[in-house]
mmCIF file of C-alpha atoms in Angstrom:
data_model
loop_
_atom_site.group_PDB
_atom_site.id
_atom_site.type_symbol
_atom_site.label_atom_id
_atom_site.label_comp_id
_atom_site.label_asym_id
_atom_site.label_seq_id
_atom_site.Cartn_x
_atom_site.Cartn_y
_atom_site.Cartn_z
ATOM 1 C CA UNK A 1 84.090 44.153 -53.806
ATOM 2 C CA UNK A 2 81.510 46.541 -52.339
ATOM 3 C CA UNK A 3 83.042 49.850 -51.227
ATOM 4 C CA UNK A 4 80.677 49.964 -48.262
ATOM 5 C CA UNK A 5 81.586 46.437 -47.202
ATOM 6 C CA UNK A 6 85.271 47.366 -47.394
ATOM 7 C CA UNK A 7 84.560 50.481 -45.336
ATOM 8 C CA UNK A 8 82.793 48.416 -42.678
ATOM 9 C CA UNK A 9 85.500 45.753 -42.571
ATOM 10 C CA UNK A 10 88.164 48.429 -42.143
ATOM 11 C CA UNK A 11 86.168 49.866 -39.255
ATOM 12 C CA UNK A 12 86.257 46.548 -37.396
ATOM 13 C CA UNK A 13 89.899 47.093 -36.477
ATOM 14 C CA UNK A 14 89.301 50.577 -35.063
ATOM 15 C CA UNK A 15 86.274 49.259 -33.176
ATOM 16 C CA UNK A 16 88.431 46.374 -31.874
ATOM 17 C CA UNK A 17 85.842 43.821 -32.944
ATOM 18 C CA UNK A 18 86.023 40.454 -34.689
ATOM 19 C CA UNK A 19 82.789 41.213 -36.502
ATOM 20 C CA UNK A 20 79.385 42.874 -36.394
ATOM 21 C CA UNK A 21 75.815 41.631 -36.588
ATOM 22 C CA UNK A 22 73.484 43.896 -38.578
ATOM 23 C CA UNK A 23 69.717 43.496 -38.285
ATOM 24 C CA UNK A 24 68.322 47.030 -38.462
ATOM 25 C CA UNK A 25 66.665 48.030 -41.721
ATOM 26 C CA UNK A 26 68.660 51.238 -42.088
ATOM 27 C CA UNK A 27 72.040 49.517 -41.851
ATOM 28 C CA UNK A 28 71.021 46.585 -44.059
ATOM 29 C CA UNK A 29 69.701 48.956 -46.724
ATOM 30 C CA UNK A 30 72.876 51.047 -46.606
ATOM 31 C CA UNK A 31 75.267 48.096 -46.857
ATOM 32 C CA UNK A 32 73.309 46.284 -49.583
ATOM 33 C CA UNK A 33 72.270 49.313 -51.668
ATOM 34 C CA UNK A 34 68.616 48.930 -50.784
ATOM 35 C CA UNK A 35 67.857 45.305 -49.921
ATOM 36 C CA UNK A 36 64.744 44.757 -47.785
ATOM 37 C CA UNK A 37 64.842 42.081 -45.117
ATOM 38 C CA UNK A 38 61.717 43.290 -43.326
ATOM 39 C CA UNK A 39 58.142 41.999 -43.202
ATOM 40 C CA UNK A 40 56.409 44.406 -40.817
ATOM 41 C CA UNK A 41 56.172 47.725 -42.689
ATOM 42 C CA UNK A 42 57.427 50.148 -40.055
ATOM 43 C CA UNK A 43 59.552 47.843 -37.909
ATOM 44 C CA UNK A 44 63.112 49.037 -37.339
ATOM 45 C CA UNK A 45 64.500 45.501 -37.577
ATOM 46 C CA UNK A 46 64.138 42.883 -40.260
ATOM 47 C CA UNK A 47 63.684 39.109 -40.256
ATOM 48 C CA UNK A 48 67.239 38.375 -41.383
ATOM 49 C CA UNK A 49 70.714 39.486 -40.330
ATOM 50 C CA UNK A 50 74.157 39.900 -41.824
ATOM 51 C CA UNK A 51 77.210 38.821 -39.828
ATOM 52 C CA UNK A 52 80.282 40.602 -41.172
ATOM 53 C CA UNK A 53 83.853 39.644 -40.293
ATOM 54 C CA UNK A 54 87.189 40.572 -41.880
ATOM 55 C CA UNK A 55 87.020 37.749 -44.393
ATOM 56 C CA UNK A 56 83.367 36.928 -45.044
ATOM 57 C CA UNK A 57 79.704 37.851 -44.857
ATOM 58 C CA UNK A 58 77.130 35.424 -43.488
ATOM 59 C CA UNK A 59 73.423 35.849 -44.222
ATOM 60 C CA UNK A 60 71.325 34.409 -41.398
ATOM 61 C CA UNK A 61 67.563 33.980 -41.793
ATOM 62 C CA UNK A 62 64.793 31.653 -40.607
ATOM 63 C CA UNK A 63 63.958 28.838 -43.000
ATOM 64 C CA UNK A 64 60.581 30.420 -43.829
ATOM 65 C CA UNK A 65 62.225 33.729 -44.828
ATOM 66 C CA UNK A 66 65.385 32.660 -46.642
ATOM 67 C CA UNK A 67 63.782 31.602 -49.986
ATOM 68 C CA UNK A 68 62.279 35.030 -50.693
ATOM 69 C CA UNK A 69 65.441 36.854 -49.668
ATOM 70 C CA UNK A 70 67.637 34.724 -51.937
ATOM 71 C CA UNK A 71 65.181 34.998 -54.839
ATOM 72 C CA UNK A 72 64.323 38.688 -54.663
ATOM 73 C CA UNK A 73 66.969 40.630 -52.740
ATOM 74 C CA UNK A 74 70.129 41.231 -54.732
ATOM 75 C CA UNK A 75 73.282 41.719 -52.655
ATOM 76 C CA UNK A 76 76.295 43.611 -54.043
ATOM 77 C CA UNK A 77 78.770 41.143 -52.534
ATOM 78 C CA UNK A 78 79.195 37.403 -52.140
ATOM 79 C CA UNK A 79 77.992 35.851 -48.919
ATOM 80 C CA UNK A 80 77.482 32.517 -47.260
ATOM 81 C CA UNK A 81 74.027 31.593 -45.994
ATOM 82 C CA UNK A 82 72.758 29.918 -42.855
ATOM 83 C CA UNK A 83 69.065 29.216 -42.349
ATOM 84 C CA UNK A 84 67.535 27.954 -39.143
ATOM 85 C CA UNK A 85 64.102 26.962 -37.786
ATOM 86 C CA UNK A 86 61.896 29.960 -37.021
ATOM 87 C CA UNK A 87 61.625 28.861 -33.384
ATOM 88 C CA UNK A 88 65.400 28.733 -32.824
ATOM 89 C CA UNK A 89 67.164 31.690 -31.207
ATOM 90 C CA UNK A 90 69.613 33.563 -33.409
ATOM 91 C CA UNK A 91 72.005 33.789 -30.459
ATOM 92 C CA UNK A 92 72.602 30.040 -30.580
ATOM 93 C CA UNK A 93 74.114 30.360 -34.073
ATOM 94 C CA UNK A 94 76.613 33.128 -33.441
ATOM 95 C CA UNK A 95 80.319 32.267 -33.266
ATOM 96 C CA UNK A 96 82.510 33.011 -30.292
ATOM 97 C CA UNK A 97 84.532 36.192 -30.314
ATOM 98 C CA UNK A 98 84.233 39.897 -29.749
ATOM 99 C CA UNK A 99 81.254 41.111 -31.757
ATOM 100 C CA UNK A 100 79.153 44.244 -32.000
ATOM 101 C CA UNK A 101 75.483 44.496 -32.895
ATOM 102 C CA UNK A 102 73.113 47.240 -34.010
ATOM 103 C CA UNK A 103 70.362 45.678 -31.882
ATOM 104 C CA UNK A 104 70.563 44.541 -28.247
ATOM 105 C CA UNK A 105 72.320 41.164 -28.057
ATOM 106 C CA UNK A 106 73.762 39.486 -24.992
ATOM 107 C CA UNK A 107 77.528 39.881 -24.820
ATOM 108 C CA UNK A 108 77.738 42.212 -27.837
ATOM 109 C CA UNK A 109 78.667 45.888 -27.820
ATOM 110 C CA UNK A 110 76.224 48.472 -29.182
ATOM 111 C CA UNK A 111 77.486 49.794 -32.539
ATOM 112 C CA UNK A 112 74.417 51.677 -33.780
ATOM 113 C CA UNK A 113 75.820 55.182 -33.327
ATOM 114 C CA UNK A 114 79.083 54.084 -34.916
ATOM 115 C CA UNK A 115 77.102 52.733 -37.876
ATOM 116 C CA UNK A 116 75.248 56.036 -38.301
ATOM 117 C CA UNK A 117 78.602 57.821 -38.458
ATOM 118 C CA UNK A 118 80.034 55.239 -40.861
ATOM 119 C CA UNK A 119 77.103 55.701 -43.248
ATOM 120 C CA UNK A 120 77.924 59.382 -43.833
ATOM 121 C CA UNK A 121 78.880 60.195 -47.405
ATOM 122 C CA UNK A 122 76.489 59.406 -50.252
ATOM 123 C CA UNK A 123 78.005 57.953 -53.401
ATOM 124 C CA UNK A 124 76.916 59.013 -56.886
ATOM 125 C CA UNK A 125 74.348 56.213 -57.230
ATOM 126 C CA UNK A 126 72.787 57.082 -53.886
ATOM 127 C CA UNK A 127 72.630 60.745 -54.837
ATOM 128 C CA UNK A 128 70.800 59.927 -58.065
ATOM 129 C CA UNK A 129 68.323 57.697 -56.209
ATOM 130 C CA UNK A 130 67.848 60.461 -53.652
ATOM 131 C CA UNK A 131 67.062 63.013 -56.355
ATOM 132 C CA UNK A 132 64.508 60.720 -57.993
ATOM 133 C CA UNK A 133 62.848 59.948 -54.667
ATOM 134 C CA UNK A 134 62.710 63.602 -53.650
ATOM 135 C CA UNK A 135 61.175 64.686 -56.939
ATOM 136 C CA UNK A 136 58.550 61.925 -56.877
ATOM 137 C CA UNK A 137 57.659 62.509 -53.219
ATOM 138 C CA UNK A 138 57.061 66.189 -53.998
ATOM 139 C CA UNK A 139 54.947 65.276 -57.023
ATOM 140 C CA UNK A 140 52.799 63.026 -54.856
ATOM 141 C CA UNK A 141 52.160 65.526 -52.065
ATOM 142 C CA UNK A 142 51.655 68.446 -54.421
ATOM 143 C CA UNK A 143 49.431 66.437 -56.747
ATOM 144 C CA UNK A 144 47.101 65.575 -53.866
ATOM 145 C CA UNK A 145 47.253 69.142 -52.543
ATOM 146 C CA UNK A 146 46.186 70.670 -55.865
ATOM 147 C CA UNK A 147 42.986 68.582 -55.782
ATOM 148 C CA UNK A 148 41.915 69.466 -52.242
ATOM 149 C CA UNK A 149 38.355 70.641 -51.635
ATOM 150 C CA UNK A 150 36.709 71.952 -48.519
ATOM 151 C CA UNK A 151 35.074 69.079 -46.629
ATOM 152 C CA UNK A 152 37.737 66.439 -47.317
ATOM 153 C CA UNK A 153 38.930 64.688 -44.165
ATOM 154 C CA UNK A 154 42.516 64.371 -43.013
ATOM 155 C CA UNK A 155 42.126 60.601 -43.306
ATOM 156 C CA UNK A 156 41.106 60.907 -46.964
ATOM 157 C CA UNK A 157 44.127 63.076 -47.728
ATOM 158 C CA UNK A 158 46.392 60.576 -45.980
ATOM 159 C CA UNK A 159 44.841 57.696 -47.949
ATOM 160 C CA UNK A 160 45.464 59.412 -51.288
ATOM 161 C CA UNK A 161 49.093 60.122 -50.431
ATOM 162 C CA UNK A 162 49.723 56.601 -49.165
ATOM 163 C CA UNK A 163 48.154 55.025 -52.263
ATOM 164 C CA UNK A 164 50.167 57.249 -54.606
ATOM 165 C CA UNK A 165 53.391 56.403 -52.759
ATOM 166 C CA UNK A 166 52.835 52.651 -52.844
ATOM 167 C CA UNK A 167 52.023 52.766 -56.563
ATOM 168 C CA UNK A 168 55.562 54.119 -57.139
ATOM 169 C CA UNK A 169 57.316 51.687 -54.818
ATOM 170 C CA UNK A 170 57.708 54.394 -52.170
ATOM 171 C CA UNK A 171 57.066 53.592 -48.515
ATOM 172 C CA UNK A 172 55.148 56.368 -46.684
ATOM 173 C CA UNK A 173 56.928 56.164 -43.338
ATOM 174 C CA UNK A 174 55.337 59.293 -41.855
ATOM 175 C CA UNK A 175 52.173 60.980 -43.112
ATOM 176 C CA UNK A 176 50.918 63.957 -41.126
ATOM 177 C CA UNK A 177 47.841 65.984 -42.033
ATOM 178 C CA UNK A 178 46.309 68.889 -40.112
ATOM 179 C CA UNK A 179 43.273 70.953 -40.997
ATOM 180 C CA UNK A 180 42.709 74.474 -39.725
ATOM 181 C CA UNK A 181 43.293 74.908 -35.973
ATOM 182 C CA UNK A 182 45.110 71.574 -35.658
ATOM 183 C CA UNK A 183 48.065 73.136 -37.529
ATOM 184 C CA UNK A 184 48.803 75.445 -34.617
ATOM 185 C CA UNK A 185 47.699 73.009 -31.930
ATOM 186 C CA UNK A 186 49.996 70.079 -32.703
ATOM 187 C CA UNK A 187 53.550 69.796 -34.043
ATOM 188 C CA UNK A 188 53.039 66.198 -35.212
ATOM 189 C CA UNK A 189 49.380 66.104 -36.313
ATOM 190 C CA UNK A 190 48.514 62.452 -36.841
ATOM 191 C CA UNK A 191 45.576 62.449 -39.305
ATOM 192 C CA UNK A 192 42.027 62.331 -37.953
ATOM 193 C CA UNK A 193 38.508 62.496 -39.365
ATOM 194 C CA UNK A 194 38.526 66.316 -39.132
ATOM 195 C CA UNK A 195 37.327 68.022 -42.301
ATOM 196 C CA UNK A 196 39.172 70.770 -44.125
ATOM 197 C CA UNK A 197 37.491 74.146 -43.904
ATOM 198 C CA UNK A 198 40.102 76.756 -44.811
ATOM 199 C CA UNK A 199 43.732 75.626 -44.654
ATOM 200 C CA UNK A 200 45.756 72.438 -44.352
ATOM 201 C CA UNK A 201 49.288 71.228 -43.621
ATOM 202 C CA UNK A 202 50.578 68.039 -45.254
ATOM 203 C CA UNK A 203 53.853 66.349 -44.278
ATOM 204 C CA UNK A 204 55.326 63.246 -45.894
ATOM 205 C CA UNK A 205 58.312 61.184 -44.816
ATOM 206 C CA UNK A 206 59.007 58.804 -47.718
ATOM 207 C CA UNK A 207 61.441 55.902 -48.141
ATOM 208 C CA UNK A 208 62.663 53.902 -51.116
ATOM 209 C CA UNK A 209 65.731 51.645 -51.306
ATOM 210 C CA UNK A 210 66.396 52.647 -47.702
ATOM 211 C CA UNK A 211 66.750 56.375 -48.449
ATOM 212 C CA UNK A 212 64.423 58.870 -46.732
ATOM 213 C CA UNK A 213 63.132 62.300 -47.727
ATOM 214 C CA UNK A 214 60.806 64.633 -45.833
ATOM 215 C CA UNK A 215 58.700 67.568 -46.999
ATOM 216 C CA UNK A 216 55.797 69.755 -45.865
ATOM 217 C CA UNK A 217 53.326 71.795 -47.904
ATOM 218 C CA UNK A 218 50.681 74.342 -46.854
ATOM 219 C CA UNK A 219 47.361 74.821 -48.658
ATOM 220 C CA UNK A 220 44.692 77.516 -48.281
ATOM 221 C CA UNK A 221 41.154 77.569 -49.675
ATOM 222 C CA UNK A 222 41.004 81.104 -51.021
ATOM 223 C CA UNK A 223 43.787 83.586 -50.532
ATOM 224 C CA UNK A 224 45.664 83.531 -47.203
ATOM 225 C CA UNK A 225 45.417 86.743 -45.248
ATOM 226 C CA UNK A 226 48.392 89.122 -44.994
ATOM 227 C CA UNK A 227 49.284 87.858 -41.506
ATOM 228 C CA UNK A 228 49.521 84.224 -42.623
ATOM 229 C CA UNK A 229 51.577 85.167 -45.664
ATOM 230 C CA UNK A 230 53.960 87.273 -43.598
ATOM 231 C CA UNK A 231 54.308 84.520 -41.005
ATOM 232 C CA UNK A 232 55.410 81.998 -43.631
ATOM 233 C CA UNK A 233 57.653 84.571 -45.314
ATOM 234 C CA UNK A 234 59.433 85.162 -42.009
ATOM 235 C CA UNK A 235 59.829 81.431 -41.513
ATOM 236 C CA UNK A 236 61.380 81.093 -44.972
ATOM 237 C CA UNK A 237 63.881 83.802 -44.018
ATOM 238 C CA UNK A 238 64.839 81.631 -41.034
ATOM 239 C CA UNK A 239 65.041 78.533 -43.242
ATOM 240 C CA UNK A 240 67.277 80.401 -45.690
ATOM 241 C CA UNK A 241 69.660 81.355 -42.890
ATOM 242 C CA UNK A 242 69.805 77.708 -41.785
ATOM 243 C CA UNK A 243 70.564 76.499 -45.312
ATOM 244 C CA UNK A 244 73.316 79.085 -45.750
ATOM 245 C CA UNK A 245 74.814 78.082 -42.396
ATOM 246 C CA UNK A 246 74.881 74.388 -43.333
ATOM 247 C CA UNK A 247 78.492 74.156 -44.488
ATOM 248 C CA UNK A 248 80.848 71.149 -44.667
ATOM 249 C CA UNK A 249 83.658 71.307 -42.148
ATOM 250 C CA UNK A 250 81.934 73.121 -39.318
ATOM 251 C CA UNK A 251 80.599 71.373 -36.239
ATOM 252 C CA UNK A 252 76.984 70.382 -35.760
ATOM 253 C CA UNK A 253 76.942 72.256 -32.456
ATOM 254 C CA UNK A 254 78.034 75.439 -34.225
ATOM 255 C CA UNK A 255 75.223 74.976 -36.714
ATOM 256 C CA UNK A 256 72.719 74.533 -33.904
ATOM 257 C CA UNK A 257 73.774 77.891 -32.504
ATOM 258 C CA UNK A 258 73.310 79.390 -35.969
ATOM 259 C CA UNK A 259 69.749 78.031 -36.000
ATOM 260 C CA UNK A 260 69.022 79.702 -32.677
ATOM 261 C CA UNK A 261 70.545 82.924 -33.986
ATOM 262 C CA UNK A 262 68.329 82.787 -37.084
ATOM 263 C CA UNK A 263 65.169 82.665 -34.981
ATOM 264 C CA UNK A 264 66.465 85.554 -32.878
ATOM 265 C CA UNK A 265 67.426 87.604 -35.936
ATOM 266 C CA UNK A 266 63.899 87.409 -37.344
ATOM 267 C CA UNK A 267 62.061 88.229 -34.142
ATOM 268 C CA UNK A 268 61.229 84.773 -32.781
ATOM 269 C CA UNK A 269 64.051 84.185 -30.330
ATOM 270 C CA UNK A 270 62.599 81.287 -28.339
ATOM 271 C CA UNK A 271 60.518 79.612 -31.061
ATOM 272 C CA UNK A 272 63.258 77.043 -31.746
ATOM 273 C CA UNK A 273 62.322 75.481 -28.405
ATOM 274 C CA UNK A 274 58.810 74.620 -29.589
ATOM 275 C CA UNK A 275 59.808 71.818 -31.978
ATOM 276 C CA UNK A 276 62.914 70.003 -33.146
ATOM 277 C CA UNK A 277 64.617 71.555 -36.165
ATOM 278 C CA UNK A 278 65.482 68.393 -38.103
ATOM 279 C CA UNK A 279 68.959 67.182 -38.918
ATOM 280 C CA UNK A 280 71.035 65.022 -41.245
ATOM 281 C CA UNK A 281 69.006 62.442 -43.144
ATOM 282 C CA UNK A 282 69.869 59.471 -45.305
ATOM 283 C CA UNK A 283 68.969 55.942 -44.261
ATOM 284 C CA UNK A 284 66.717 57.295 -41.538
ATOM 285 C CA UNK A 285 64.027 59.972 -41.547
ATOM 286 C CA UNK A 286 66.644 61.836 -39.547
ATOM 287 C CA UNK A 287 69.899 60.053 -38.780
ATOM 288 C CA UNK A 288 70.245 62.501 -35.894
ATOM 289 C CA UNK A 289 67.884 65.112 -34.467
ATOM 290 C CA UNK A 290 70.148 68.115 -34.048
ATOM 291 C CA UNK A 291 70.558 69.359 -30.461
ATOM 292 C CA UNK A 292 73.091 71.615 -28.714
ATOM 293 C CA UNK A 293 74.943 68.447 -27.685
ATOM 294 C CA UNK A 294 75.233 66.856 -31.137
ATOM 295 C CA UNK A 295 78.875 65.958 -31.699
ATOM 296 C CA UNK A 296 80.980 65.760 -34.812
ATOM 297 C CA UNK A 297 81.498 67.826 -37.929
ATOM 298 C CA UNK A 298 79.384 68.285 -41.027
ATOM 299 C CA UNK A 299 80.551 66.300 -44.056
ATOM 300 C CA UNK A 300 79.819 66.907 -47.712
ATOM 301 C CA UNK A 301 77.727 64.528 -49.807
ATOM 302 C CA UNK A 302 75.061 64.067 -47.152
ATOM 303 C CA UNK A 303 71.344 64.817 -47.018
ATOM 304 C CA UNK A 304 69.844 67.249 -44.530
ATOM 305 C CA UNK A 305 66.195 67.868 -43.740
ATOM 306 C CA UNK A 306 65.475 70.995 -41.720
ATOM 307 C CA UNK A 307 61.972 71.797 -40.545
ATOM 308 C CA UNK A 308 61.900 75.236 -38.897
ATOM 309 C CA UNK A 309 58.502 75.945 -37.400
ATOM 310 C CA UNK A 310 56.459 78.889 -36.167
ATOM 311 C CA UNK A 311 52.941 78.648 -34.804
ATOM 312 C CA UNK A 312 50.667 77.667 -37.712
ATOM 313 C CA UNK A 313 53.393 77.261 -40.356
ATOM 314 C CA UNK A 314 56.251 74.881 -41.102
ATOM 315 C CA UNK A 315 58.932 74.932 -43.816
ATOM 316 C CA UNK A 316 60.393 71.512 -44.590
ATOM 317 C CA UNK A 317 62.336 70.042 -47.487
ATOM 318 C CA UNK A 318 65.233 67.656 -47.962
ATOM 319 C CA UNK A 319 68.506 68.954 -49.401
ATOM 320 C CA UNK A 320 71.678 67.352 -50.733
ATOM 321 C CA UNK A 321 74.761 69.018 -49.267
ATOM 322 C CA UNK A 322 77.822 68.918 -51.504
ATOM 323 C CA UNK A 323 80.956 71.035 -51.764
ATOM 324 C CA UNK A 324 78.950 73.358 -54.046
ATOM 325 C CA UNK A 325 76.208 73.961 -51.460
ATOM 326 C CA UNK A 326 72.691 72.703 -50.732
ATOM 327 C CA UNK A 327 70.518 71.381 -53.559
ATOM 328 C CA UNK A 328 66.793 70.983 -52.869
ATOM 329 C CA UNK A 329 65.647 67.427 -53.553
ATOM 330 C CA UNK A 330 61.936 67.554 -52.707
ATOM 331 C CA UNK A 331 60.800 69.869 -55.484
ATOM 332 C CA UNK A 332 58.562 69.279 -58.501
ATOM 333 C CA UNK A 333 58.616 72.690 -60.161
ATOM 334 C CA UNK A 334 54.820 72.891 -59.852
ATOM 335 C CA UNK A 335 54.398 74.828 -56.591
ATOM 336 C CA UNK A 336 54.361 78.565 -55.781
ATOM 337 C CA UNK A 337 57.616 79.636 -54.166
ATOM 338 C CA UNK A 338 58.910 82.348 -51.867
ATOM 339 C CA UNK A 339 62.179 83.896 -53.057
ATOM 340 C CA UNK A 340 64.842 84.733 -50.481
ATOM 341 C CA UNK A 341 68.025 86.578 -51.397
ATOM 342 C CA UNK A 342 71.242 85.993 -49.439
ATOM 343 C CA UNK A 343 74.024 88.026 -51.040
ATOM 344 C CA UNK A 344 74.477 86.683 -54.559
ATOM 345 C CA UNK A 345 72.593 83.521 -53.677
ATOM 346 C CA UNK A 346 68.886 83.103 -54.443
ATOM 347 C CA UNK A 347 66.943 80.491 -52.494
ATOM 348 C CA UNK A 348 63.379 79.267 -52.988
ATOM 349 C CA UNK A 349 60.965 77.856 -50.427
ATOM 350 C CA UNK A 350 57.386 76.570 -50.811
ATOM 351 C CA UNK A 351 54.701 79.230 -50.366
ATOM 352 C CA UNK A 352 51.032 78.794 -49.553
ATOM 353 C CA UNK A 353 49.120 77.096 -52.358
ATOM 354 C CA UNK A 354 45.930 79.157 -52.744
ATOM 355 C CA UNK A 355 43.063 77.141 -54.214
ATOM 356 C CA UNK A 356 39.850 78.680 -55.564
ATOM 357 C CA UNK A 357 37.347 79.194 -52.773
ATOM 358 C CA UNK A 358 34.650 77.572 -54.898
ATOM 359 C CA UNK A 359 36.550 74.279 -55.262
#
């Protein structure tokens, strides 16, 4: 019996539901340990659903989709199957009763936020998959970054990252690239044909088996000036304060206040307003974007991806939070780092990568 299936079936009673219909990719991947029911690459919903009740699981899929799912998607629990013509509405197949759904369905309650909460707590297998994904995502971004030359376009950088991801079975869910003044101009710089002259920001949001990691790296042709170096150093001080404040047992709202305090402490009191700061990750790029109104407490054995930002620089990595603290996942060991000391604790954050000006 799948532990996650048991967890979900136990939740049905507290939700006062006879069952739930899951169609979203994040929930399907979580429940099945990584199964993919989607066709469109970045769609939030798949082409098949799972109907879970107290005593069974029913896989529902159109007749043209069911053969591939049965042949190629391994499920960690037994289930019945029901296929139907592609032109028939799924609603006509659902039993009577009190059901919830993670997508809008007539007569069903919305359970998506409850599912996000239920997914908290990564088991040992998920943690190992997370570590492998984080390491490989960092290797991809940093490998492309080390080969950058002046004159390359943002599109070309994006293409290299996407190709390297797909070759490893990683889905590049978000690829942002900014050259020169676009770094300061836009918080989410969708790649363009702009050519690199002096410095570049690269961000990757990567997914495999349903798990997501995020990271950002900064590259400079030639040595960055003292002002740029100091700006990133200050940001890493802020990031270090955020990591140290991310502790199991405290509330998310308390942590948000700590983030605001960190910006204030390092001389950038209102800069937190300029961009979201990230949040808990897992089966979404961010399961929740942290705000002052985020409810609930922080649990151990979760992933968090913070992305503190100042004008022209961003510090972003994905960490695994356990009872022992935060472990960086998106690291390759092949990037210059900034060292930050917090008491007896030493933390490391990605520095500028300075490439030879002649390259």
